[in-house]
PDB file of C-alpha atoms in Angstrom:
ATOM      1  CA  UNK A   1      15.622 -23.694 116.214  1.00 30.00           C
ATOM      2  CA  UNK A   2      15.872 -26.959 114.302  1.00 30.00           C
ATOM      3  CA  UNK A   3      18.998 -27.462 112.197  1.00 31.00           C
ATOM      4  CA  UNK A   4      18.383 -28.189 108.525  1.00 32.00           C
ATOM      5  CA  UNK A   5      19.517 -31.367 106.812  1.00 36.00           C
ATOM      6  CA  UNK A   6      22.456 -29.473 105.349  1.00 38.00           C
ATOM      7  CA  UNK A   7      24.376 -27.188 107.683  1.00 39.00           C
ATOM      8  CA  UNK A   8      25.713 -25.301 104.647  1.00 45.00           C
ATOM      9  CA  UNK A   9      22.148 -24.091 103.968  1.00 48.00           C
ATOM     10  CA  UNK A  10      21.677 -22.933 107.551  1.00 47.00           C
ATOM     11  CA  UNK A  11      24.809 -21.367 109.105  1.00 50.00           C
ATOM     12  CA  UNK A  12      22.755 -20.203 112.108  1.00 47.00           C
ATOM     13  CA  UNK A  13      22.191 -23.867 113.007  1.00 46.00           C
ATOM     14  CA  UNK A  14      25.939 -24.393 113.243  1.00 46.00           C
ATOM     15  CA  UNK A  15      26.275 -21.240 115.355  1.00 47.00           C
ATOM     16  CA  UNK A  16      23.388 -22.389 117.562  1.00 49.00           C
ATOM     17  CA  UNK A  17      25.120 -25.676 118.318  1.00 56.00           C
ATOM     18  CA  UNK A  18      28.585 -24.159 118.773  1.00 63.00           C
ATOM     19  CA  UNK A  19      27.582 -20.946 120.592  1.00 66.00           C
ATOM     20  CA  UNK A  20      23.959 -20.742 121.732  1.00 63.00           C
ATOM     21  CA  UNK A  21      24.387 -17.329 123.392  1.00 68.00           C
ATOM     22  CA  UNK A  22      26.047 -15.943 120.253  1.00 68.00           C
ATOM     23  CA  UNK A  23      23.277 -17.323 118.030  1.00 64.00           C
ATOM     24  CA  UNK A  24      20.612 -15.888 120.337  1.00 62.00           C
ATOM     25  CA  UNK A  25      22.275 -12.466 120.122  1.00 67.00           C
ATOM     26  CA  UNK A  26      22.587 -12.754 116.327  1.00 66.00           C
ATOM     27  CA  UNK A  27      18.828 -13.243 115.876  1.00 63.00           C
ATOM     28  CA  UNK A  28      17.696 -10.981 118.733  1.00 62.00           C
ATOM     29  CA  UNK A  29      16.576 -13.616 121.230  1.00 59.00           C
ATOM     30  CA  UNK A  30      17.157 -13.295 124.969  1.00 56.00           C
ATOM     31  CA  UNK A  31      20.377 -14.853 126.260  1.00 56.00           C
ATOM     32  CA  UNK A  32      18.563 -17.067 128.737  1.00 50.00           C
ATOM     33  CA  UNK A  33      15.492 -18.723 127.178  1.00 42.00           C
ATOM     34  CA  UNK A  34      13.245 -19.028 130.234  1.00 39.00           C
ATOM     35  CA  UNK A  35      13.792 -15.595 131.789  1.00 39.00           C
ATOM     36  CA  UNK A  36      11.691 -13.413 129.462  1.00 44.00           C
ATOM     37  CA  UNK A  37       9.941 -10.464 131.088  1.00 46.00           C
ATOM     38  CA  UNK A  38       8.847 -10.982 134.642  1.00 48.00           C
ATOM     39  CA  UNK A  39       7.434  -8.512 137.119  1.00 48.00           C
ATOM     40  CA  UNK A  40       9.017  -8.969 140.506  1.00 45.00           C
ATOM     41  CA  UNK A  41       6.714  -7.092 142.828  1.00 51.00           C
ATOM     42  CA  UNK A  42       5.882  -3.557 141.778  1.00 51.00           C
ATOM     43  CA  UNK A  43       9.376  -2.110 141.798  1.00 61.00           C
ATOM     44  CA  UNK A  44      11.339  -3.952 139.125  1.00 61.00           C
ATOM     45  CA  UNK A  45      11.014  -5.805 135.847  1.00 66.00           C
ATOM     46  CA  UNK A  46      13.385  -8.187 134.080  1.00 65.00           C
ATOM     47  CA  UNK A  47      14.022  -8.183 130.338  1.00 66.00           C
ATOM     48  CA  UNK A  48      16.294 -11.063 129.469  1.00 59.00           C
ATOM     49  CA  UNK A  49      18.907 -10.918 132.246  1.00 59.00           C
ATOM     50  CA  UNK A  50      18.600  -7.160 132.804  1.00 65.00           C
ATOM     51  CA  UNK A  51      16.626  -5.675 135.681  1.00 73.00           C
ATOM     52  CA  UNK A  52      14.794  -2.350 135.297  1.00 77.00           C
ATOM     53  CA  UNK A  53      12.625  -0.153 137.453  1.00 78.00           C
ATOM     54  CA  UNK A  54       9.020  -0.981 136.459  1.00 80.00           C
ATOM     55  CA  UNK A  55       8.135   2.684 135.928  1.00 82.00           C
ATOM     56  CA  UNK A  56      11.238   3.188 133.745  1.00 83.00           C
ATOM     57  CA  UNK A  57      10.425   0.244 131.480  1.00 85.00           C
ATOM     58  CA  UNK A  58       6.747   1.215 131.300  1.00 89.00           C
ATOM     59  CA  UNK A  59       7.868   4.712 130.259  1.00 90.00           C
ATOM     60  CA  UNK A  60      10.304   3.283 127.673  1.00 91.00           C
ATOM     61  CA  UNK A  61       7.573   1.142 126.072  1.00 93.00           C
ATOM     62  CA  UNK A  62       4.840   3.812 126.282  1.00 95.00           C
ATOM     63  CA  UNK A  63       7.094   6.437 124.680  1.00 95.00           C
ATOM     64  CA  UNK A  64       7.977   4.024 121.877  1.00 96.00           C
ATOM     65  CA  UNK A  65       4.260   3.436 121.196  1.00 96.00           C
ATOM     66  CA  UNK A  66       3.622   7.195 121.202  1.00 96.00           C
ATOM     67  CA  UNK A  67       6.484   7.620 118.693  1.00 95.00           C
ATOM     68  CA  UNK A  68       4.697   5.413 116.147  1.00 94.00           C
ATOM     69  CA  UNK A  69       4.941   2.077 114.341  1.00 94.00           C
ATOM     70  CA  UNK A  70       8.656   1.687 114.999  1.00 93.00           C
ATOM     71  CA  UNK A  71       7.556   0.406 118.435  1.00 93.00           C
ATOM     72  CA  UNK A  72       6.997  -2.937 116.698  1.00 93.00           C
ATOM     73  CA  UNK A  73      10.794  -3.310 116.660  1.00 92.00           C
ATOM     74  CA  UNK A  74      11.263  -2.350 120.305  1.00 90.00           C
ATOM     75  CA  UNK A  75      14.242  -3.864 122.071  1.00 88.00           C
ATOM     76  CA  UNK A  76      15.509  -3.994 125.618  1.00 83.00           C
ATOM     77  CA  UNK A  77      16.639  -0.510 126.694  1.00 85.00           C
ATOM     78  CA  UNK A  78      20.073  -1.816 127.674  1.00 83.00           C
ATOM     79  CA  UNK A  79      22.413  -1.071 124.733  1.00 83.00           C
ATOM     80  CA  UNK A  80      24.203  -4.393 125.254  1.00 81.00           C
ATOM     81  CA  UNK A  81      20.997  -6.422 124.908  1.00 80.00           C
ATOM     82  CA  UNK A  82      19.158  -7.181 121.666  1.00 79.00           C
ATOM     83  CA  UNK A  83      16.167  -8.936 123.264  1.00 82.00           C
ATOM     84  CA  UNK A  84      12.921  -7.959 121.564  1.00 84.00           C
ATOM     85  CA  UNK A  85      10.008  -6.635 123.597  1.00 87.00           C
ATOM     86  CA  UNK A  86       6.994  -8.237 121.888  1.00 86.00           C
ATOM     87  CA  UNK A  87       3.232  -7.831 122.223  1.00 88.00           C
ATOM     88  CA  UNK A  88       2.882 -10.076 125.276  1.00 86.00           C
ATOM     89  CA  UNK A  89       5.484  -8.040 127.114  1.00 85.00           C
ATOM     90  CA  UNK A  90       4.070  -4.723 125.902  1.00 90.00           C
ATOM     91  CA  UNK A  91       0.634  -5.733 127.214  1.00 90.00           C
ATOM     92  CA  UNK A  92       2.126  -6.280 130.678  1.00 87.00           C
ATOM     93  CA  UNK A  93       3.557  -2.768 130.780  1.00 89.00           C
ATOM     94  CA  UNK A  94       1.207  -0.282 129.118  1.00 92.00           C
ATOM     95  CA  UNK A  95      -2.250   1.184 129.634  1.00 93.00           C
ATOM     96  CA  UNK A  96      -5.296  -0.066 127.731  1.00 95.00           C
ATOM     97  CA  UNK A  97      -4.888   2.873 125.352  1.00 95.00           C
ATOM     98  CA  UNK A  98      -1.271   1.837 124.680  1.00 95.00           C
ATOM     99  CA  UNK A  99      -2.353  -1.761 124.046  1.00 94.00           C
ATOM    100  CA  UNK A 100      -4.930  -0.589 121.485  1.00 95.00           C
ATOM    101  CA  UNK A 101      -2.393   1.625 119.657  1.00 95.00           C
ATOM    102  CA  UNK A 102       0.178  -1.183 119.606  1.00 94.00           C
ATOM    103  CA  UNK A 103      -2.385  -3.649 118.242  1.00 93.00           C
ATOM    104  CA  UNK A 104      -3.388  -1.159 115.520  1.00 93.00           C
ATOM    105  CA  UNK A 105       0.272  -0.832 114.483  1.00 94.00           C
ATOM    106  CA  UNK A 106       0.558  -4.634 114.376  1.00 91.00           C
ATOM    107  CA  UNK A 107      -2.532  -4.978 112.186  1.00 92.00           C
ATOM    108  CA  UNK A 108      -1.430  -2.193 109.817  1.00 92.00           C
ATOM    109  CA  UNK A 109       2.006  -3.755 109.570  1.00 92.00           C
ATOM    110  CA  UNK A 110       0.498  -7.167 108.818  1.00 91.00           C
ATOM    111  CA  UNK A 111      -1.691  -5.773 106.025  1.00 91.00           C
ATOM    112  CA  UNK A 112       1.154  -3.741 104.512  1.00 91.00           C
ATOM    113  CA  UNK A 113       3.510  -6.745 104.571  1.00 90.00           C
ATOM    114  CA  UNK A 114       1.151  -9.099 102.691  1.00 89.00           C
ATOM    115  CA  UNK A 115       0.708  -8.454  98.999  1.00 87.00           C
ATOM    116  CA  UNK A 116      -2.660 -10.232  98.837  1.00 88.00           C
ATOM    117  CA  UNK A 117      -4.227  -8.095 101.588  1.00 90.00           C
ATOM    118  CA  UNK A 118      -5.275  -4.466 101.059  1.00 91.00           C
ATOM    119  CA  UNK A 119      -7.354  -1.878 102.860  1.00 91.00           C
ATOM    120  CA  UNK A 120     -10.814  -1.180 101.498  1.00 93.00           C
ATOM    121  CA  UNK A 121     -10.685   2.200  99.699  1.00 93.00           C
ATOM    122  CA  UNK A 122     -14.211   3.213 100.810  1.00 94.00           C
ATOM    123  CA  UNK A 123     -14.360   6.317 103.025  1.00 93.00           C
ATOM    124  CA  UNK A 124     -14.515   5.526 106.759  1.00 92.00           C
ATOM    125  CA  UNK A 125     -14.060   1.784 106.169  1.00 92.00           C
ATOM    126  CA  UNK A 126     -11.345   0.129 108.237  1.00 90.00           C
ATOM    127  CA  UNK A 127     -11.630  -3.347 106.720  1.00 90.00           C
ATOM    128  CA  UNK A 128      -8.759  -5.220 105.129  1.00 90.00           C
ATOM    129  CA  UNK A 129      -9.601  -7.522 102.229  1.00 88.00           C
ATOM    130  CA  UNK A 130      -7.667 -10.636 101.253  1.00 87.00           C
ATOM    131  CA  UNK A 131      -7.677 -11.375  97.547  1.00 84.00           C
ATOM    132  CA  UNK A 132      -8.124 -15.060  96.767  1.00 83.00           C
ATOM    133  CA  UNK A 133      -6.760 -15.223  93.259  1.00 78.00           C
ATOM    134  CA  UNK A 134      -9.503 -15.677  90.747  1.00 73.00           C
ATOM    135  CA  UNK A 135     -10.651 -14.661  87.311  1.00 68.00           C
ATOM    136  CA  UNK A 136     -11.866 -11.197  88.301  1.00 79.00           C
ATOM    137  CA  UNK A 137     -10.245  -8.513  90.438  1.00 86.00           C
ATOM    138  CA  UNK A 138     -13.682  -7.240  91.483  1.00 89.00           C
ATOM    139  CA  UNK A 139     -14.217  -7.653  95.226  1.00 89.00           C
ATOM    140  CA  UNK A 140     -16.912  -6.669  97.724  1.00 91.00           C
ATOM    141  CA  UNK A 141     -16.060  -5.508 101.223  1.00 92.00           C
ATOM    142  CA  UNK A 142     -18.156  -6.058 104.348  1.00 92.00           C
ATOM    143  CA  UNK A 143     -19.142  -2.382 104.036  1.00 93.00           C
ATOM    144  CA  UNK A 144     -20.715  -3.342 100.657  1.00 93.00           C
ATOM    145  CA  UNK A 145     -18.202  -1.303  98.687  1.00 93.00           C
ATOM    146  CA  UNK A 146     -17.373  -2.897  95.312  1.00 92.00           C
ATOM    147  CA  UNK A 147     -13.930  -2.157  93.939  1.00 92.00           C
ATOM    148  CA  UNK A 148     -11.153  -3.505  91.763  1.00 92.00           C
ATOM    149  CA  UNK A 149      -8.493  -5.265  93.807  1.00 89.00           C
ATOM    150  CA  UNK A 150      -5.781  -4.345  91.313  1.00 89.00           C
ATOM    151  CA  UNK A 151      -6.292  -0.578  90.891  1.00 91.00           C
ATOM    152  CA  UNK A 152      -8.539   0.130  93.918  1.00 90.00           C
ATOM    153  CA  UNK A 153     -10.937   1.998  91.607  1.00 90.00           C
ATOM    154  CA  UNK A 154     -14.572   1.165  90.994  1.00 90.00           C
ATOM    155  CA  UNK A 155     -15.226  -2.447  90.006  1.00 91.00           C
ATOM    156  CA  UNK A 156     -14.907  -2.707  86.220  1.00 89.00           C
ATOM    157  CA  UNK A 157     -14.927  -6.373  85.245  1.00 87.00           C
ATOM    158  CA  UNK A 158     -14.495  -7.646  82.523  1.00 89.00           C
ATOM    159  CA  UNK A 159     -12.504  -4.593  81.365  1.00 89.00           C
ATOM    160  CA  UNK A 160      -8.832  -4.391  82.423  1.00 89.00           C
ATOM    161  CA  UNK A 161      -7.641  -1.548  84.672  1.00 91.00           C
ATOM    162  CA  UNK A 162      -5.896   0.443  81.934  1.00 91.00           C
ATOM    163  CA  UNK A 163      -8.958   0.402  79.660  1.00 91.00           C
ATOM    164  CA  UNK A 164     -11.203   1.380  82.584  1.00 90.00           C
ATOM    165  CA  UNK A 165      -8.880   4.279  83.516  1.00 89.00           C
ATOM    166  CA  UNK A 166      -8.798   5.520  79.893  1.00 91.00           C
ATOM    167  CA  UNK A 167     -12.591   5.288  79.692  1.00 89.00           C
ATOM    168  CA  UNK A 168     -12.941   7.297  82.930  1.00 85.00           C
ATOM    169  CA  UNK A 169     -10.551   9.973  81.598  1.00 87.00           C
ATOM    170  CA  UNK A 170     -12.534  10.175  78.389  1.00 83.00           C
ATOM    171  CA  UNK A 171     -15.804  10.573  80.312  1.00 82.00           C
ATOM    172  CA  UNK A 172     -14.295  13.329  82.493  1.00 83.00           C
ATOM    173  CA  UNK A 173     -12.903  15.235  79.496  1.00 82.00           C
ATOM    174  CA  UNK A 174     -16.255  15.067  77.696  1.00 81.00           C
ATOM    175  CA  UNK A 175     -18.156  16.395  80.726  1.00 71.00           C
TER     176      UNK A 175
END
């Protein structure tokens, strides 16, 4: 962590300098920076400064993945530790199937957290599309589906989304 020019803007920087362990706990970092997660033989694993039975920690991580996307916020199982168990650590502990599920949760989370990335609305398409601001909202996916980025309906440039929706309603009511 690099302190900012003004410590008033970054109180964590002051905490970091005055109390590194306290600052690490505040932001969820391990207490000792170089310890991380290490397998020591087959019988035990370290998370931060805490030692766990390998099978117990593998079970903890695998169950979290089976429980859903909240596994992306997985922490050390010790209630006194706030160290995060990230993707590199997850990959050391779970089966290939668990790694795939975890990666899918990461990708979905990334797409949902970025307002200029959306999933293609075409059936059976798993592509995410990034909108590069332009004149038209009409985009084409790798699956060759054309759609409006804004409303996710059929592409309708140069008509705005509201006019296109009203036109579609009119066509349906006249059918």
